[in-house]
Coordinates of C-alpha atoms in Angstrom, one line a residue:
M577 CA 173.0 73.5 217.1
A578 CA 170.7 74.9 214.4
A579 CA 167.7 75.2 216.8
E580 CA 169.8 77.4 219.1
F581 CA 170.8 79.6 216.2
L582 CA 167.2 80.1 215.1
K583 CA 166.2 81.0 218.6
T584 CA 168.5 84.0 218.5
H585 CA 166.2 85.3 215.6
G586 CA 163.0 84.8 217.6
I587 CA 162.1 81.4 216.1
D588 CA 161.6 78.3 218.2
L589 CA 162.3 75.4 215.9
Q590 CA 160.5 72.9 218.0
D591 CA 157.3 75.0 218.2
E592 CA 157.5 75.7 214.4
M593 CA 157.9 72.0 213.6
S594 CA 155.2 70.9 216.0
S595 CA 152.8 73.3 214.3
I596 CA 153.3 71.9 210.9
Q597 CA 153.3 68.1 211.5
F598 CA 151.4 67.0 208.4
P599 CA 150.4 63.4 207.6
S600 CA 152.9 61.6 205.5
T601 CA 150.2 60.8 203.0
I602 CA 147.1 62.6 202.0
S603 CA 144.0 61.0 203.5
P604 CA 142.2 59.1 200.7
N605 CA 138.8 60.2 202.1
S606 CA 139.6 63.8 202.7
H607 CA 138.8 66.7 200.3
A608 CA 140.0 69.3 202.7
N609 CA 143.4 70.8 203.2
P610 CA 145.3 68.4 205.5
T611 CA 146.9 71.4 207.3
S612 CA 143.6 73.0 208.2
D613 CA 144.6 73.1 211.9
I614 CA 146.8 76.1 211.0
P615 CA 144.9 79.4 210.3
I616 CA 144.9 80.4 206.6
S617 CA 146.7 83.6 207.5
D618 CA 149.6 81.8 209.1
P619 CA 152.6 82.2 206.8
R620 CA 154.0 78.8 208.0
K621 CA 151.2 77.0 206.2
A622 CA 151.4 75.7 202.6
R623 CA 148.5 77.4 200.8
I624 CA 147.3 74.2 199.1
S625 CA 144.2 72.1 199.3
Y626 CA 143.5 68.7 197.7
R627 CA 140.6 67.0 196.0
K628 CA 140.6 63.2 195.5
I629 CA 140.3 62.1 191.9
N630 CA 139.1 58.5 191.0
K631 CA 138.8 58.9 187.2
I632 CA 140.2 61.2 184.5
L633 CA 138.3 61.3 181.2
N634 CA 139.2 62.2 177.7
V635 CA 143.0 62.8 177.9
K636 CA 145.9 62.4 175.4
L637 CA 148.8 60.3 176.5
P638 CA 152.5 60.5 175.5
C639 CA 153.9 57.7 173.3
R640 CA 150.4 57.0 171.9
D641 CA 148.5 58.3 168.8
H642 CA 147.9 62.0 169.4
D643 CA 144.4 61.7 167.8
E644 CA 143.2 59.2 170.4
T645 CA 142.0 60.0 173.9
W646 CA 141.8 57.8 177.0
D647 CA 140.0 57.3 180.3
I648 CA 142.1 56.7 183.4
T649 CA 140.9 55.0 186.5
I650 CA 142.8 55.6 189.8
H651 CA 142.8 53.3 192.8
N652 CA 145.0 53.7 195.9
D653 CA 146.9 56.6 194.3
T654 CA 147.9 54.3 191.4
I655 CA 146.7 54.1 187.8
A656 CA 144.4 51.0 187.9
S657 CA 143.3 51.1 184.2
I658 CA 143.8 52.9 180.9
E659 CA 141.0 52.5 178.4
P660 CA 139.9 54.2 175.1
H661 CA 137.8 57.2 175.9
N662 CA 134.1 56.5 176.1
P663 CA 132.1 59.5 174.9
L664 CA 129.2 58.3 177.1
S665 CA 131.3 58.5 180.3
H666 CA 129.9 60.1 183.5
D667 CA 129.2 63.8 183.6
T668 CA 132.0 65.3 185.8
T669 CA 129.6 67.9 187.2
S670 CA 127.8 65.2 189.2
D671 CA 130.9 63.7 190.8
P672 CA 133.8 65.8 192.1
Q673 CA 136.0 62.8 192.0
I674 CA 135.7 62.5 188.2
L675 CA 137.8 64.9 186.2
N676 CA 137.1 65.8 182.5
G677 CA 140.5 66.2 180.9
G678 CA 139.1 68.0 177.8
K679 CA 141.6 66.4 175.5
A680 CA 144.6 67.8 177.5
F681 CA 147.8 65.9 177.7
L682 CA 148.3 63.8 180.8
L683 CA 152.0 63.5 181.5
P684 CA 154.3 62.5 184.3
S685 CA 154.9 65.4 186.7
L686 CA 157.9 67.6 186.5
C687 CA 161.1 67.6 188.5
H688 CA 163.8 70.1 189.5
P689 CA 167.0 67.9 189.6
H690 CA 169.1 70.9 190.6
I691 CA 167.8 74.2 192.0
H692 CA 169.2 76.6 194.6
L693 CA 166.5 77.4 197.2
D694 CA 168.2 79.9 199.4
K695 CA 169.6 82.2 196.6
C696 CA 166.4 82.5 194.5
F697 CA 164.8 85.8 193.6
L698 CA 167.4 88.0 195.2
L699 CA 166.9 90.4 192.3
S700 CA 163.1 90.5 192.9
D701 CA 163.3 91.2 196.6
P702 CA 163.3 94.9 197.7
K703 CA 165.6 94.0 200.6
Y704 CA 168.4 93.4 198.0
S705 CA 167.6 96.2 195.6
D706 CA 171.0 97.8 196.0
L707 CA 172.7 94.5 194.8
S708 CA 172.0 94.9 191.1
I709 CA 174.0 93.4 188.2
E710 CA 176.4 95.7 186.4
K711 CA 179.0 93.4 184.7
G712 CA 177.1 90.2 184.8
D713 CA 180.2 88.0 185.1
F714 CA 180.9 85.1 187.5
R715 CA 183.1 87.1 189.8
E716 CA 180.4 89.8 190.3
A717 CA 177.8 87.1 190.9
L718 CA 179.9 85.6 193.6
S719 CA 180.4 89.0 195.2
L720 CA 176.8 90.1 195.0
T721 CA 175.6 86.7 196.4
S722 CA 178.2 86.9 199.2
Q723 CA 176.9 90.3 200.2
A724 CA 173.3 89.1 200.1
K725 CA 174.1 86.0 202.2
S726 CA 175.5 88.3 205.0
R727 CA 171.9 89.8 205.3
F728 CA 169.9 86.5 205.1
T729 CA 167.4 86.0 207.9
P730 CA 165.0 83.1 208.5
D731 CA 161.9 85.1 207.5
D732 CA 163.7 86.3 204.3
L733 CA 164.7 82.7 203.4
L734 CA 161.3 81.3 204.0
R735 CA 159.5 84.0 202.0
R736 CA 161.7 83.6 198.9
G737 CA 161.7 79.8 199.3
R738 CA 157.9 79.7 199.3
W739 CA 157.9 81.8 196.1
L740 CA 160.1 79.2 194.4
I741 CA 158.2 76.2 195.7
E742 CA 154.7 77.4 195.0
E743 CA 155.5 78.7 191.5
S744 CA 157.2 75.3 190.8
I745 CA 154.2 73.3 192.0
A746 CA 151.9 75.5 189.9
A747 CA 154.0 74.5 186.9
G748 CA 153.7 70.8 187.6
V749 CA 156.8 70.1 189.8
T750 CA 156.2 67.4 192.5
C751 CA 159.8 66.6 193.1
M752 CA 163.0 68.7 193.5
R753 CA 166.5 68.6 194.8
A754 CA 167.0 71.9 196.7
F755 CA 170.5 73.2 197.5
V756 CA 171.0 75.2 200.7
E757 CA 174.3 76.6 201.6
V758 CA 176.2 75.9 204.8
D759 CA 179.3 78.0 205.6
A760 CA 180.9 80.3 208.1
T761 CA 178.7 83.2 206.9
V762 CA 175.2 81.7 206.9
R763 CA 176.0 78.8 209.2
F764 CA 172.6 76.9 209.5
K765 CA 170.2 79.6 208.4
C766 CA 169.6 78.3 204.9
L767 CA 169.5 74.7 206.1
E768 CA 166.9 75.3 208.7
A769 CA 164.7 77.3 206.4
G770 CA 165.0 74.5 203.8
L771 CA 164.1 71.8 206.3
M772 CA 161.1 73.8 207.4
L773 CA 159.9 74.3 203.8
K774 CA 160.4 70.6 203.1
Q775 CA 158.1 69.8 206.0
Q776 CA 155.5 72.4 205.1
Y777 CA 155.1 71.3 201.5
Q778 CA 155.7 67.5 201.9
N779 CA 152.1 66.7 200.8
A780 CA 152.5 68.7 197.6
C781 CA 156.2 68.1 196.6
D782 CA 159.0 65.8 197.6
I783 CA 161.9 68.2 198.4
Q784 CA 165.3 66.7 198.8
I785 CA 167.6 68.9 200.8
C786 CA 171.2 69.1 199.7
A787 CA 173.6 70.6 202.4
F788 CA 175.8 72.5 200.0
A789 CA 179.3 73.9 200.4
Q790 CA 179.6 76.8 197.9
D791 CA 182.7 78.1 199.7
P792 CA 186.1 76.4 199.7
L793 CA 186.6 73.6 202.2
F794 CA 190.4 73.4 201.9
S795 CA 191.6 76.9 201.1
G796 CA 190.9 80.2 202.9
E797 CA 190.6 81.2 206.5
T798 CA 187.2 79.6 207.1
A799 CA 187.8 76.3 205.3
A800 CA 188.2 74.2 208.5
E801 CA 185.1 75.7 210.1
G802 CA 183.2 75.1 206.9
R803 CA 184.0 71.4 207.0
V804 CA 182.9 71.1 210.6
L805 CA 179.6 72.9 209.9
M806 CA 179.0 70.8 206.8
E807 CA 179.5 67.5 208.6
Q808 CA 177.1 68.7 211.3
A809 CA 174.6 69.7 208.7
V810 CA 174.7 66.4 206.8
Q811 CA 173.8 64.5 210.0
E812 CA 170.5 66.5 210.4
D813 CA 167.3 64.5 209.9
G814 CA 165.8 65.5 206.5
V815 CA 169.1 66.2 204.8
D816 CA 169.4 63.8 201.8
V817 CA 172.4 65.0 199.8
V818 CA 176.0 66.1 200.3
G819 CA 176.9 68.9 197.9
S820 CA 180.2 70.6 197.2
T821 CA 182.0 72.9 194.7
P822 CA 185.6 71.7 194.1
Y823 CA 186.3 74.3 191.5
V824 CA 186.2 77.2 194.0
E825 CA 189.4 75.8 195.8
A826 CA 192.7 77.6 195.3
D827 CA 194.5 74.9 193.4
E828 CA 194.0 71.4 192.0
M829 CA 195.4 69.6 195.0
Q830 CA 192.8 71.2 197.2
M831 CA 190.1 70.5 194.6
R832 CA 191.0 66.9 194.9
E833 CA 190.9 67.1 198.7
N834 CA 187.4 68.6 198.4
I835 CA 186.2 65.7 196.3
D836 CA 187.7 63.1 198.6
W837 CA 186.1 64.7 201.6
A838 CA 182.7 65.0 200.0
V839 CA 182.8 61.3 198.9
D840 CA 183.8 60.2 202.3
I841 CA 181.1 62.2 204.1
A842 CA 178.4 60.9 201.7
I843 CA 179.5 57.3 202.4
K844 CA 179.8 57.8 206.1
Y845 CA 176.3 59.2 206.5
G846 CA 174.5 57.4 203.7
R847 CA 173.7 60.4 201.5
H848 CA 173.5 61.1 197.8
L849 CA 176.4 63.1 196.4
D850 CA 176.1 66.2 194.2
L851 CA 179.2 68.0 192.9
H852 CA 179.4 71.3 191.0
L853 CA 182.3 70.3 188.7
D854 CA 184.5 71.4 185.9
Y855 CA 182.8 74.8 185.4
N856 CA 185.2 76.2 182.8
L857 CA 185.9 76.1 179.1
D858 CA 189.7 75.8 179.4
G859 CA 191.1 73.0 177.2
S860 CA 194.4 73.2 179.0
K861 CA 192.8 72.0 182.3
E862 CA 192.4 68.3 183.0
P863 CA 188.7 67.6 183.8
L864 CA 188.2 66.6 187.5
V865 CA 185.5 64.2 186.5
Y866 CA 188.2 61.5 186.1
Y867 CA 189.4 62.0 189.6
V868 CA 185.8 61.8 190.9
I869 CA 185.4 58.4 189.2
D870 CA 188.7 57.1 190.6
A871 CA 187.7 58.4 194.1
L872 CA 184.4 56.6 193.9
K873 CA 185.9 53.3 192.7
K874 CA 188.7 53.5 195.3
R875 CA 186.1 53.5 198.0
S876 CA 183.9 50.9 196.3
W877 CA 180.8 53.1 196.0
T878 CA 178.1 50.4 196.2
Q879 CA 175.5 52.0 198.4
N880 CA 172.1 52.6 197.0
K881 CA 172.8 56.3 196.5
N882 CA 173.2 58.4 193.4
I883 CA 175.9 60.8 192.2
M884 CA 175.1 63.9 190.3
L885 CA 177.7 66.0 188.5
G886 CA 176.5 69.5 187.7
H887 CA 177.6 72.0 185.0
C888 CA 180.7 70.1 183.7
T889 CA 181.0 72.6 180.9
R890 CA 184.7 71.6 180.4
L891 CA 183.4 68.3 179.1
T892 CA 181.9 70.1 176.0
L893 CA 185.5 70.2 174.7
L894 CA 185.9 66.4 174.8
T895 CA 186.2 64.5 171.5
S896 CA 183.9 61.5 170.7
D897 CA 186.6 59.1 171.6
Q898 CA 187.0 60.8 175.0
W899 CA 183.3 60.6 175.6
Y900 CA 183.3 56.9 174.9
D901 CA 186.3 56.5 177.2
L902 CA 184.4 58.4 179.9
N903 CA 181.5 55.9 179.5
R904 CA 183.9 53.0 180.0
R905 CA 185.3 54.6 183.1
I906 CA 181.9 55.2 184.7
W907 CA 180.6 51.8 183.7
E908 CA 178.2 50.8 186.5
L909 CA 178.6 53.8 188.8
P910 CA 175.2 55.6 189.4
I911 CA 176.5 58.9 187.9
S912 CA 174.2 61.3 186.1
F913 CA 175.2 64.7 184.5
A914 CA 173.1 67.8 185.1
G915 CA 173.0 70.2 182.2
L916 CA 172.2 73.7 183.5
P917 CA 171.9 75.7 180.3
T918 CA 170.3 78.9 181.5
S919 CA 173.1 79.5 184.0
D920 CA 175.9 78.1 181.8
L921 CA 175.0 80.2 178.8
F922 CA 174.7 83.4 180.9
M923 CA 178.1 82.7 182.6
M924 CA 180.3 80.8 180.2
G925 CA 182.2 81.9 177.1
R926 CA 182.4 85.7 177.7
P927 CA 185.1 87.4 175.6
S928 CA 187.7 89.6 177.3
E929 CA 186.9 93.3 177.1
P930 CA 189.4 94.0 174.2
E931 CA 187.6 91.3 172.1
E932 CA 184.3 93.1 172.3
G933 CA 182.0 91.4 169.7
S934 CA 184.2 88.5 168.8
E935 CA 183.1 84.9 168.8
R936 CA 181.5 83.6 172.0
V937 CA 181.9 79.9 172.9
R938 CA 178.5 78.8 174.3
G939 CA 179.4 76.1 176.8
T940 CA 176.7 73.8 178.2
L941 CA 176.5 70.0 178.3
Q942 CA 174.8 68.6 175.2
I943 CA 172.5 66.4 177.2
P944 CA 170.5 64.7 174.4
Q945 CA 173.8 63.8 172.6
L946 CA 175.3 62.5 175.9
I947 CA 172.3 60.2 176.3
K948 CA 171.7 59.0 172.8
E949 CA 175.3 58.7 171.5
Y950 CA 177.4 58.0 174.5
Y951 CA 174.8 56.1 176.6
L952 CA 175.4 58.2 179.7
Q953 CA 172.7 59.4 182.1
G954 CA 171.7 63.0 182.0
T955 CA 169.1 65.6 183.0
I956 CA 168.5 69.3 182.7
G957 CA 167.8 71.8 185.4
I958 CA 167.0 75.4 186.2
N959 CA 169.8 75.8 188.8
N960 CA 169.5 79.4 189.8
I961 CA 166.7 81.8 189.2
G962 CA 166.3 85.5 189.8
N963 CA 169.9 86.1 191.0
A964 CA 173.2 87.3 189.6
F965 CA 174.1 83.8 188.4
T966 CA 170.9 83.5 186.4
P967 CA 168.7 86.6 186.3
Q968 CA 166.4 85.3 183.7
G969 CA 163.8 82.5 183.5
S970 CA 161.0 81.1 185.5
C971 CA 160.3 78.1 187.8
D972 CA 158.7 76.2 184.9
P973 CA 160.8 73.3 183.6
M974 CA 158.7 73.2 180.4
S975 CA 159.9 76.7 179.6
L976 CA 163.5 75.4 180.1
A977 CA 162.8 72.5 177.7
T978 CA 161.5 75.1 175.1
I979 CA 164.9 76.9 175.3
C980 CA 166.6 73.6 174.9
V981 CA 164.9 72.9 171.6
A982 CA 167.1 75.7 170.2
I983 CA 170.2 75.1 172.4
Y984 CA 170.4 71.5 171.4
Q985 CA 168.8 71.9 168.0
A986 CA 166.3 69.2 169.1
G987 CA 163.1 69.7 167.2
A988 CA 162.1 66.2 166.2
K989 CA 159.5 64.0 167.8
E990 CA 162.0 61.8 169.6
D991 CA 163.9 64.9 170.7
A992 CA 160.7 66.3 172.3
E993 CA 160.1 63.1 174.2
L994 CA 163.7 63.0 175.4
L995 CA 163.6 66.6 176.5
Y996 CA 160.5 66.0 178.5
E997 CA 162.0 63.0 180.1
C998 CA 165.0 65.2 181.1
I999 CA 162.7 67.5 183.1
S1000 CA 160.5 64.7 184.4
T1001 CA 161.2 60.9 184.6
R1002 CA 164.9 61.1 183.9
A1003 CA 165.3 63.9 186.4
K1004 CA 163.6 61.9 189.1
A1005 CA 165.7 58.9 188.4
A1006 CA 168.9 61.0 188.5
I1007 CA 168.2 62.2 192.0
G1008 CA 167.1 58.8 193.3
S1009 CA 163.4 59.7 193.4
G1010 CA 162.3 57.3 190.7
E1011 CA 163.5 54.3 188.8
R1012 CA 161.9 54.4 185.4
R1013 CA 163.2 56.9 182.8
A1014 CA 160.6 56.2 180.1
L1015 CA 158.0 58.8 179.4
E1016 CA 155.0 56.5 178.9
V1017 CA 152.1 56.6 181.3
R1018 CA 151.2 53.0 182.3
E1019 CA 148.9 51.0 184.5
G1020 CA 150.5 50.6 187.9
D1021 CA 152.2 54.0 187.8
K1022 CA 151.8 56.3 190.8
T1023 CA 149.6 59.3 190.2
D1024 CA 152.1 62.3 190.3
L1025 CA 150.9 63.7 187.0
V1026 CA 150.4 67.0 185.2
L1027 CA 147.4 67.7 182.9
V1028 CA 148.6 70.3 180.3
S1029 CA 145.9 72.1 178.3
T1030 CA 146.4 71.9 174.5
N1031 CA 144.9 75.3 174.0
A1032 CA 146.2 78.7 174.9
Y1033 CA 142.6 79.9 175.4
E1034 CA 139.1 78.6 174.6
G1035 CA 138.7 78.5 170.9
G1036 CA 142.3 79.1 170.2
R1037 CA 144.8 76.9 168.3
S1038 CA 145.3 73.4 169.6
R1039 CA 148.7 71.8 170.3
R1040 CA 148.2 68.4 168.9
T1041 CA 151.5 66.7 169.9
L1042 CA 154.0 66.7 172.7
Q1043 CA 156.4 68.5 170.3
E1044 CA 154.0 71.4 170.0
L1045 CA 153.6 71.5 173.8
L1046 CA 157.4 71.9 174.2
Y1047 CA 157.7 74.4 171.3
D1048 CA 155.1 76.7 173.2
P1049 CA 154.0 75.4 176.6
P1050 CA 150.5 76.5 177.6
K1051 CA 150.3 77.9 181.1
E1052 CA 147.0 76.2 182.1
R1053 CA 147.9 73.0 184.0
R1054 CA 146.2 70.8 186.6
I1055 CA 148.5 69.0 189.0
L1056 CA 147.8 65.6 190.5
R1057 CA 149.7 64.4 193.5
R1058 CA 149.1 60.9 194.9
G1059 CA 145.7 60.8 193.3
H1060 CA 144.6 64.2 194.4
M1061 CA 144.2 67.4 192.4
M1062 CA 145.9 70.4 194.1
H1063 CA 144.5 73.9 194.5
L1064 CA 145.8 77.1 195.9
E1065 CA 143.9 78.2 199.0
T1066 CA 142.9 81.4 197.2
G1067 CA 140.7 79.2 195.0
S1068 CA 142.9 79.3 191.9
M1069 CA 143.8 75.9 190.6
L1070 CA 147.3 74.5 190.4

């Protein structure tokens, strides 16, 4: 189905995929780019090369004394030992497999738990220069995005998708959940571009593909077609997640039908479930989260797949008693909440025009409080970037954590550690790509790591603690993936 569609745009899916068959793991004895069979100028190729690393010297580690540095030994893509730094350690210039950390912080790599791959950077692309923001509200964002979607082409989707993925990898992201829309307008364009990018970048980043229904599935003229297309998409190899948006339906009954359908499809095909839910600040509306929980329990959700609930801004109006009640209802269900503050704050709480400068309710899930006080699972994500839903921001999760210091008023040491977990280990656990939520780097851990410089420039001020890194994240980072340091093909380091 999708292959036939791409063929109408001059792309042979089988030829494309056969040209980018990368090994599932990076060869432990190779220092070259594993995709070197494709010419460097070929746009299908991920512009990344790899250098094997056996030892990392003189690094700071989270959850340890910030005045101490450590030497890390790597074996079979796993941390084999962590020992106090030996000043007499080998000179890195004589062995390319030994990396001098220079007192940088060695941290677990970053994760996008919720990011839209197909709608990114629409405001940066000259192709869509006529679709500029004027009002900046949700209705306009839907309209502008709908107009853009009618113009999507495979080349366009791949170009912008590569921007997002490569900028994310450069920031330290080695894992992401990427939403791609499936509906009567785009059909399988976004899906096939996402699957192609997933394949191209598999050595650098684990990309979960979420087949996503942004449009209604039970109201409107194209609803029935949307359900058919979505079920076809979910069956595609490489699709990991079923995603839907119940709140776009015309009424509450159809919202519930949307939820039931998404849960049933996820169970039928063994996929994770991700719902954009309760995206409002209306205290008169009953949150749909309760219906989601009942739907999961009714179907005895026991499979080894996770549920993510995104936005959920309506829940910011819950009382403490209601939050504790929500915890009791969820109990052992594998549910996590995704706070998406950059989008939520841009979209939520706008006063009506006559109110002009009156009070604005800033609605976004208070993720640290949700974790610490109500013992629920949560993470934070970038969501959209460079489009009418979220024009501002970058692909760097650490810059998101910096904003969250102010949003959540989270400036203490334990706050910094929790915020970093929410863009790293907790984010990976929430999307089912990791089990441990703790920040500590330990022996036996896999070596998806980011080495963050503590200096903005040579001789400049030093950031001595993880808190300081989140207050003002340095741009200089070195990224390790499965025991290999990654480089851009241009020669610049990732």
